[in-house]
Amino acid sequence: MKKKLKINGEIQEIDADADTPLLWVLRDHLGLTGTKYGCGVMACGACTVMVDGRATRTCAMPVGAFNEQQDITTIEGLPGATHHAVQKAWAENSVAQCGYCQSGMIMTATAMLQNNPAPSDTDIDKHMTNICRCGTYQLVRVAIKQAAKELQNG
Ligand code: FES
Ligand code: FES
């Protein structure tokens, strides 16, 4: 199946079976290896990208379900002030340990902050359902709050 998708702002021509998970199109067809494979069953969040600004897990989402009108953003293509604040907060708090889950964590956090620049603890618990084997959950929370504060202070 041939189709076009808008990925990181550019139209890409894809030639893949319609039931190929988007994750493998990103990684194997387009070389965007920042998006990771963890569980393959939509449970861990390592494969999270943004689709029209919403955090979306890609490991079991067939590429045939997406279309050219949607904006698909991977960790390689994150733009803007929100991502800058998230990156800075992640670095200053040394959030990443082995780093494997962190692309998905950052995509999920950035999507949440774009829609909700001042998330409560409850909001963070609700949105940050990504799994981290290194146990970075508390550092992720601290970094999200720091990024939120920076965004609110402009
Ligand atoms: S690899 Fe997609 S949710 Fe775990
Ligand atoms: S930093 Fe190692 S799995 Fe999360």
JSON list of C-alpha atoms and ligand atoms in Angstrom, two decimals:
[
{"chain": "A", "resi": 1, "resn": "MET", "atom": "CA", "xyz": [0.00, 0.00, 0.00]},
{"chain": "A", "resi": 2, "resn": "LYS", "atom": "CA", "xyz": [1.29, 3.44, -0.90]},
{"chain": "A", "resi": 3, "resn": "LYS", "atom": "CA", "xyz": [0.19, 6.46, 1.02]},
{"chain": "A", "resi": 4, "resn": "LYS", "atom": "CA", "xyz": [1.32, 9.89, 2.14]},
{"chain": "A", "resi": 5, "resn": "LEU", "atom": "CA", "xyz": [1.66, 10.99, 5.74]},
{"chain": "A", "resi": 6, "resn": "LYS", "atom": "CA", "xyz": [2.66, 14.34, 7.24]},
{"chain": "A", "resi": 7, "resn": "ILE", "atom": "CA", "xyz": [5.47, 13.63, 9.67]},
{"chain": "A", "resi": 8, "resn": "ASN", "atom": "CA", "xyz": [7.37, 16.39, 11.48]},
{"chain": "A", "resi": 9, "resn": "GLY", "atom": "CA", "xyz": [5.86, 18.91, 9.07]},
{"chain": "A", "resi": 10, "resn": "GLU", "atom": "CA", "xyz": [6.92, 17.15, 5.86]},
{"chain": "A", "resi": 11, "resn": "ILE", "atom": "CA", "xyz": [4.87, 14.95, 3.56]},
{"chain": "A", "resi": 12, "resn": "GLN", "atom": "CA", "xyz": [6.43, 11.49, 3.37]},
{"chain": "A", "resi": 13, "resn": "GLU", "atom": "CA", "xyz": [5.56, 8.82, 0.81]},
{"chain": "A", "resi": 14, "resn": "ILE", "atom": "CA", "xyz": [5.13, 5.48, 2.58]},
{"chain": "A", "resi": 15, "resn": "ASP", "atom": "CA", "xyz": [5.08, 2.05, 0.97]},
{"chain": "A", "resi": 16, "resn": "ALA", "atom": "CA", "xyz": [4.04, -0.46, 3.63]},
{"chain": "A", "resi": 17, "resn": "ASP", "atom": "CA", "xyz": [1.31, -2.98, 4.39]},
{"chain": "A", "resi": 18, "resn": "ALA", "atom": "CA", "xyz": [-1.73, -1.16, 5.79]},
{"chain": "A", "resi": 19, "resn": "ASP", "atom": "CA", "xyz": [-1.55, -3.21, 8.98]},
{"chain": "A", "resi": 20, "resn": "THR", "atom": "CA", "xyz": [2.09, -2.36, 9.70]},
{"chain": "A", "resi": 21, "resn": "PRO", "atom": "CA", "xyz": [2.19, -0.53, 13.03]},
{"chain": "A", "resi": 22, "resn": "LEU", "atom": "CA", "xyz": [3.04, 3.16, 12.62]},
{"chain": "A", "resi": 23, "resn": "LEU", "atom": "CA", "xyz": [5.99, 2.62, 14.98]},
{"chain": "A", "resi": 24, "resn": "TRP", "atom": "CA", "xyz": [7.78, 0.41, 12.44]},
{"chain": "A", "resi": 25, "resn": "VAL", "atom": "CA", "xyz": [7.08, 2.80, 9.59]},
{"chain": "A", "resi": 26, "resn": "LEU", "atom": "CA", "xyz": [8.67, 5.59, 11.63]},
{"chain": "A", "resi": 27, "resn": "ARG", "atom": "CA", "xyz": [11.67, 3.53, 12.70]},
{"chain": "A", "resi": 28, "resn": "ASP", "atom": "CA", "xyz": [12.35, 1.21, 9.75]},
{"chain": "A", "resi": 29, "resn": "HIS", "atom": "CA", "xyz": [11.04, 3.16, 6.76]},
{"chain": "A", "resi": 30, "resn": "LEU", "atom": "CA", "xyz": [11.91, 6.70, 7.85]},
{"chain": "A", "resi": 31, "resn": "GLY", "atom": "CA", "xyz": [14.84, 6.14, 10.22]},
{"chain": "A", "resi": 32, "resn": "LEU", "atom": "CA", "xyz": [13.14, 8.04, 13.06]},
{"chain": "A", "resi": 33, "resn": "THR", "atom": "CA", "xyz": [14.53, 5.80, 15.79]},
{"chain": "A", "resi": 34, "resn": "GLY", "atom": "CA", "xyz": [13.88, 8.15, 18.70]},
{"chain": "A", "resi": 35, "resn": "THR", "atom": "CA", "xyz": [10.47, 6.47, 19.09]},
{"chain": "A", "resi": 36, "resn": "LYS", "atom": "CA", "xyz": [11.04, 3.20, 20.95]},
{"chain": "A", "resi": 37, "resn": "TYR", "atom": "CA", "xyz": [9.53, -0.27, 21.09]},
{"chain": "A", "resi": 38, "resn": "GLY", "atom": "CA", "xyz": [8.75, -1.46, 24.60]},
{"chain": "A", "resi": 39, "resn": "CYS", "atom": "CA", "xyz": [5.79, -3.78, 24.96]},
{"chain": "A", "resi": 40, "resn": "GLY", "atom": "CA", "xyz": [4.00, -3.87, 21.60]},
{"chain": "A", "resi": 41, "resn": "VAL", "atom": "CA", "xyz": [0.58, -3.90, 23.27]},
{"chain": "A", "resi": 42, "resn": "MET", "atom": "CA", "xyz": [-0.03, -0.18, 23.91]},
{"chain": "A", "resi": 43, "resn": "ALA", "atom": "CA", "xyz": [0.76, -0.58, 27.61]},
{"chain": "A", "resi": 44, "resn": "CYS", "atom": "CA", "xyz": [4.11, 1.13, 28.30]},
{"chain": "A", "resi": 45, "resn": "GLY", "atom": "CA", "xyz": [4.16, 4.35, 26.26]},
{"chain": "A", "resi": 46, "resn": "ALA", "atom": "CA", "xyz": [7.71, 3.99, 24.87]},
{"chain": "A", "resi": 47, "resn": "CYS", "atom": "CA", "xyz": [6.31, 4.34, 21.34]},
{"chain": "A", "resi": 48, "resn": "THR", "atom": "CA", "xyz": [4.41, 7.60, 21.98]},
{"chain": "A", "resi": 49, "resn": "VAL", "atom": "CA", "xyz": [4.25, 10.30, 19.30]},
{"chain": "A", "resi": 50, "resn": "MET", "atom": "CA", "xyz": [1.84, 13.20, 18.90]},
{"chain": "A", "resi": 51, "resn": "VAL", "atom": "CA", "xyz": [-0.99, 13.06, 16.39]},
{"chain": "A", "resi": 52, "resn": "ASP", "atom": "CA", "xyz": [-2.70, 16.44, 16.03]},
{"chain": "A", "resi": 53, "resn": "GLY", "atom": "CA", "xyz": [-1.24, 17.39, 19.39]},
{"chain": "A", "resi": 54, "resn": "ARG", "atom": "CA", "xyz": [-2.44, 14.31, 21.27]},
{"chain": "A", "resi": 55, "resn": "ALA", "atom": "CA", "xyz": [-0.12, 11.74, 22.78]},
{"chain": "A", "resi": 56, "resn": "THR", "atom": "CA", "xyz": [-0.61, 8.58, 20.73]},
{"chain": "A", "resi": 57, "resn": "ARG", "atom": "CA", "xyz": [0.93, 5.12, 21.17]},
{"chain": "A", "resi": 58, "resn": "THR", "atom": "CA", "xyz": [2.02, 3.67, 17.85]},
{"chain": "A", "resi": 59, "resn": "CYS", "atom": "CA", "xyz": [3.15, 0.08, 18.45]},
{"chain": "A", "resi": 60, "resn": "ALA", "atom": "CA", "xyz": [-0.23, -1.45, 17.65]},
{"chain": "A", "resi": 61, "resn": "MET", "atom": "CA", "xyz": [-1.78, 1.33, 15.55]},
{"chain": "A", "resi": 62, "resn": "PRO", "atom": "CA", "xyz": [-1.78, 0.32, 11.87]},
{"chain": "A", "resi": 63, "resn": "VAL", "atom": "CA", "xyz": [-0.35, 2.87, 9.47]},
{"chain": "A", "resi": 64, "resn": "GLY", "atom": "CA", "xyz": [-3.51, 2.45, 7.40]},
{"chain": "A", "resi": 65, "resn": "ALA", "atom": "CA", "xyz": [-5.46, 4.18, 10.17]},
{"chain": "A", "resi": 66, "resn": "PHE", "atom": "CA", "xyz": [-3.62, 7.48, 9.62]},
{"chain": "A", "resi": 67, "resn": "ASN", "atom": "CA", "xyz": [-4.06, 10.03, 6.85]},
{"chain": "A", "resi": 68, "resn": "GLU", "atom": "CA", "xyz": [-2.24, 12.92, 5.22]},
{"chain": "A", "resi": 69, "resn": "GLN", "atom": "CA", "xyz": [-4.37, 15.53, 6.97]},
{"chain": "A", "resi": 70, "resn": "GLN", "atom": "CA", "xyz": [-3.04, 14.53, 10.38]},
{"chain": "A", "resi": 71, "resn": "ASP", "atom": "CA", "xyz": [0.05, 16.12, 11.89]},
{"chain": "A", "resi": 72, "resn": "ILE", "atom": "CA", "xyz": [2.28, 13.35, 13.19]},
{"chain": "A", "resi": 73, "resn": "THR", "atom": "CA", "xyz": [5.15, 14.57, 15.36]},
{"chain": "A", "resi": 74, "resn": "THR", "atom": "CA", "xyz": [7.96, 12.43, 16.70]},
{"chain": "A", "resi": 75, "resn": "ILE", "atom": "CA", "xyz": [10.61, 13.31, 19.28]},
{"chain": "A", "resi": 76, "resn": "GLU", "atom": "CA", "xyz": [12.87, 14.36, 16.38]},
{"chain": "A", "resi": 77, "resn": "GLY", "atom": "CA", "xyz": [10.37, 16.99, 15.25]},
{"chain": "A", "resi": 78, "resn": "LEU", "atom": "CA", "xyz": [9.12, 18.56, 18.45]},
{"chain": "A", "resi": 79, "resn": "PRO", "atom": "CA", "xyz": [9.02, 22.32, 18.03]},
{"chain": "A", "resi": 80, "resn": "GLY", "atom": "CA", "xyz": [8.21, 25.28, 20.14]},
{"chain": "A", "resi": 81, "resn": "ALA", "atom": "CA", "xyz": [8.33, 26.79, 23.60]},
{"chain": "A", "resi": 82, "resn": "THR", "atom": "CA", "xyz": [6.63, 23.91, 25.38]},
{"chain": "A", "resi": 83, "resn": "HIS", "atom": "CA", "xyz": [9.16, 21.40, 24.21]},
{"chain": "A", "resi": 84, "resn": "HIS", "atom": "CA", "xyz": [12.03, 23.76, 25.01]},
{"chain": "A", "resi": 85, "resn": "ALA", "atom": "CA", "xyz": [10.75, 24.12, 28.58]},
{"chain": "A", "resi": 86, "resn": "VAL", "atom": "CA", "xyz": [10.30, 20.34, 28.89]},
{"chain": "A", "resi": 87, "resn": "GLN", "atom": "CA", "xyz": [13.78, 19.60, 27.53]},
{"chain": "A", "resi": 88, "resn": "LYS", "atom": "CA", "xyz": [15.35, 22.14, 29.88]},
{"chain": "A", "resi": 89, "resn": "ALA", "atom": "CA", "xyz": [13.50, 20.79, 32.92]},
{"chain": "A", "resi": 90, "resn": "TRP", "atom": "CA", "xyz": [14.42, 17.20, 31.98]},
{"chain": "A", "resi": 91, "resn": "ALA", "atom": "CA", "xyz": [18.10, 18.11, 31.67]},
{"chain": "A", "resi": 92, "resn": "GLU", "atom": "CA", "xyz": [18.27, 20.22, 34.83]},
{"chain": "A", "resi": 93, "resn": "ASN", "atom": "CA", "xyz": [16.66, 17.47, 36.90]},
{"chain": "A", "resi": 94, "resn": "SER", "atom": "CA", "xyz": [18.70, 14.65, 35.27]},
{"chain": "A", "resi": 95, "resn": "VAL", "atom": "CA", "xyz": [15.46, 12.76, 34.69]},
{"chain": "A", "resi": 96, "resn": "ALA", "atom": "CA", "xyz": [16.78, 10.18, 32.23]},
{"chain": "A", "resi": 97, "resn": "GLN", "atom": "CA", "xyz": [18.46, 7.11, 33.68]},
{"chain": "A", "resi": 98, "resn": "CYS", "atom": "CA", "xyz": [18.91, 4.43, 30.99]},
{"chain": "A", "resi": 99, "resn": "GLY", "atom": "CA", "xyz": [16.82, 6.74, 28.80]},
{"chain": "A", "resi": 100, "resn": "TYR", "atom": "CA", "xyz": [14.85, 4.06, 26.98]},
{"chain": "A", "resi": 101, "resn": "CYS", "atom": "CA", "xyz": [11.40, 5.24, 28.02]},
{"chain": "A", "resi": 102, "resn": "GLN", "atom": "CA", "xyz": [12.22, 8.94, 27.98]},
{"chain": "A", "resi": 103, "resn": "SER", "atom": "CA", "xyz": [11.25, 9.77, 24.43]},
{"chain": "A", "resi": 104, "resn": "GLY", "atom": "CA", "xyz": [7.75, 8.51, 25.18]},
{"chain": "A", "resi": 105, "resn": "MET", "atom": "CA", "xyz": [7.71, 10.32, 28.54]},
{"chain": "A", "resi": 106, "resn": "ILE", "atom": "CA", "xyz": [8.69, 13.61, 26.89]},
{"chain": "A", "resi": 107, "resn": "MET", "atom": "CA", "xyz": [6.11, 13.23, 24.12]},
{"chain": "A", "resi": 108, "resn": "THR", "atom": "CA", "xyz": [3.36, 12.51, 26.65]},
{"chain": "A", "resi": 109, "resn": "ALA", "atom": "CA", "xyz": [4.41, 15.38, 28.93]},
{"chain": "A", "resi": 110, "resn": "THR", "atom": "CA", "xyz": [4.69, 17.85, 26.06]},
{"chain": "A", "resi": 111, "resn": "ALA", "atom": "CA", "xyz": [1.26, 16.93, 24.72]},
{"chain": "A", "resi": 112, "resn": "MET", "atom": "CA", "xyz": [-0.24, 17.33, 28.20]},
{"chain": "A", "resi": 113, "resn": "LEU", "atom": "CA", "xyz": [1.41, 20.73, 28.77]},
{"chain": "A", "resi": 114, "resn": "GLN", "atom": "CA", "xyz": [0.32, 22.03, 25.37]},
{"chain": "A", "resi": 115, "resn": "ASN", "atom": "CA", "xyz": [-3.28, 21.33, 26.33]},
{"chain": "A", "resi": 116, "resn": "ASN", "atom": "CA", "xyz": [-2.95, 22.06, 30.04]},
{"chain": "A", "resi": 117, "resn": "PRO", "atom": "CA", "xyz": [-0.09, 24.41, 30.93]},
{"chain": "A", "resi": 118, "resn": "ALA", "atom": "CA", "xyz": [-0.72, 24.12, 34.69]},
{"chain": "A", "resi": 119, "resn": "PRO", "atom": "CA", "xyz": [-1.42, 20.44, 35.43]},
{"chain": "A", "resi": 120, "resn": "SER", "atom": "CA", "xyz": [-2.33, 19.36, 38.96]},
{"chain": "A", "resi": 121, "resn": "ASP", "atom": "CA", "xyz": [-0.90, 16.19, 40.54]},
{"chain": "A", "resi": 122, "resn": "THR", "atom": "CA", "xyz": [-4.13, 14.47, 39.54]},
{"chain": "A", "resi": 123, "resn": "ASP", "atom": "CA", "xyz": [-3.75, 15.64, 35.94]},
{"chain": "A", "resi": 124, "resn": "ILE", "atom": "CA", "xyz": [-0.17, 14.36, 35.86]},
{"chain": "A", "resi": 125, "resn": "ASP", "atom": "CA", "xyz": [-1.22, 10.99, 37.31]},
{"chain": "A", "resi": 126, "resn": "LYS", "atom": "CA", "xyz": [-4.00, 10.72, 34.73]},
{"chain": "A", "resi": 127, "resn": "HIS", "atom": "CA", "xyz": [-1.83, 11.54, 31.71]},
{"chain": "A", "resi": 128, "resn": "MET", "atom": "CA", "xyz": [1.59, 10.15, 32.61]},
{"chain": "A", "resi": 129, "resn": "THR", "atom": "CA", "xyz": [0.79, 6.45, 32.42]},
{"chain": "A", "resi": 130, "resn": "ASN", "atom": "CA", "xyz": [4.11, 5.60, 30.73]},
{"chain": "A", "resi": 131, "resn": "ILE", "atom": "CA", "xyz": [6.13, 2.85, 32.37]},
{"chain": "A", "resi": 132, "resn": "CYS", "atom": "CA", "xyz": [9.78, 3.38, 33.40]},
{"chain": "A", "resi": 133, "resn": "ARG", "atom": "CA", "xyz": [11.84, 0.39, 34.51]},
{"chain": "A", "resi": 134, "resn": "CYS", "atom": "CA", "xyz": [14.37, 2.77, 36.07]},
{"chain": "A", "resi": 135, "resn": "GLY", "atom": "CA", "xyz": [11.69, 4.32, 38.29]},
{"chain": "A", "resi": 136, "resn": "THR", "atom": "CA", "xyz": [12.07, 7.94, 37.19]},
{"chain": "A", "resi": 137, "resn": "TYR", "atom": "CA", "xyz": [8.45, 8.76, 38.06]},
{"chain": "A", "resi": 138, "resn": "GLN", "atom": "CA", "xyz": [9.22, 11.29, 40.82]},
{"chain": "A", "resi": 139, "resn": "LEU", "atom": "CA", "xyz": [11.82, 13.08, 38.68]},
{"chain": "A", "resi": 140, "resn": "VAL", "atom": "CA", "xyz": [9.36, 13.18, 35.78]},
{"chain": "A", "resi": 141, "resn": "ARG", "atom": "CA", "xyz": [6.82, 14.85, 38.08]},
{"chain": "A", "resi": 142, "resn": "VAL", "atom": "CA", "xyz": [9.37, 17.42, 39.31]},
{"chain": "A", "resi": 143, "resn": "ALA", "atom": "CA", "xyz": [10.43, 18.21, 35.73]},
{"chain": "A", "resi": 144, "resn": "ILE", "atom": "CA", "xyz": [6.84, 18.61, 34.54]},
{"chain": "A", "resi": 145, "resn": "LYS", "atom": "CA", "xyz": [6.12, 21.05, 37.37]},
{"chain": "A", "resi": 146, "resn": "GLN", "atom": "CA", "xyz": [9.27, 23.02, 36.59]},
{"chain": "A", "resi": 147, "resn": "ALA", "atom": "CA", "xyz": [8.41, 23.18, 32.89]},
{"chain": "A", "resi": 148, "resn": "ALA", "atom": "CA", "xyz": [4.85, 24.26, 33.74]},
{"chain": "A", "resi": 149, "resn": "LYS", "atom": "CA", "xyz": [6.15, 27.05, 35.97]},
{"chain": "A", "resi": 150, "resn": "GLU", "atom": "CA", "xyz": [8.52, 28.26, 33.25]},
{"chain": "A", "resi": 151, "resn": "LEU", "atom": "CA", "xyz": [5.71, 28.25, 30.70]},
{"chain": "A", "resi": 152, "resn": "GLN", "atom": "CA", "xyz": [3.39, 30.19, 33.04]},
{"chain": "A", "resi": 153, "resn": "ASN", "atom": "CA", "xyz": [6.10, 32.79, 33.69]},
{"chain": "A", "resi": 154, "resn": "GLY", "atom": "CA", "xyz": [6.48, 33.18, 29.94]},
{"chain": "B", "resi": 1, "resn": "FES", "atom": "S1", "xyz": [5.72, -0.14, 22.88]},
{"chain": "B", "resi": 1, "resn": "FES", "atom": "FE1", "xyz": [3.87, 0.89, 22.50]},
{"chain": "B", "resi": 1, "resn": "FES", "atom": "S2", "xyz": [2.92, 1.11, 24.42]},
{"chain": "B", "resi": 1, "resn": "FES", "atom": "FE2", "xyz": [4.68, -0.14, 24.78]},
{"chain": "B", "resi": 2, "resn": "FES", "atom": "S1", "xyz": [14.85, 5.81, 32.22]},
{"chain": "B", "resi": 2, "resn": "FES", "atom": "FE1", "xyz": [15.24, 3.67, 31.99]},
{"chain": "B", "resi": 2, "resn": "FES", "atom": "S2", "xyz": [13.28, 2.83, 31.50]},
{"chain": "B", "resi": 2, "resn": "FES", "atom": "FE2", "xyz": [12.87, 4.87, 32.02]}
]
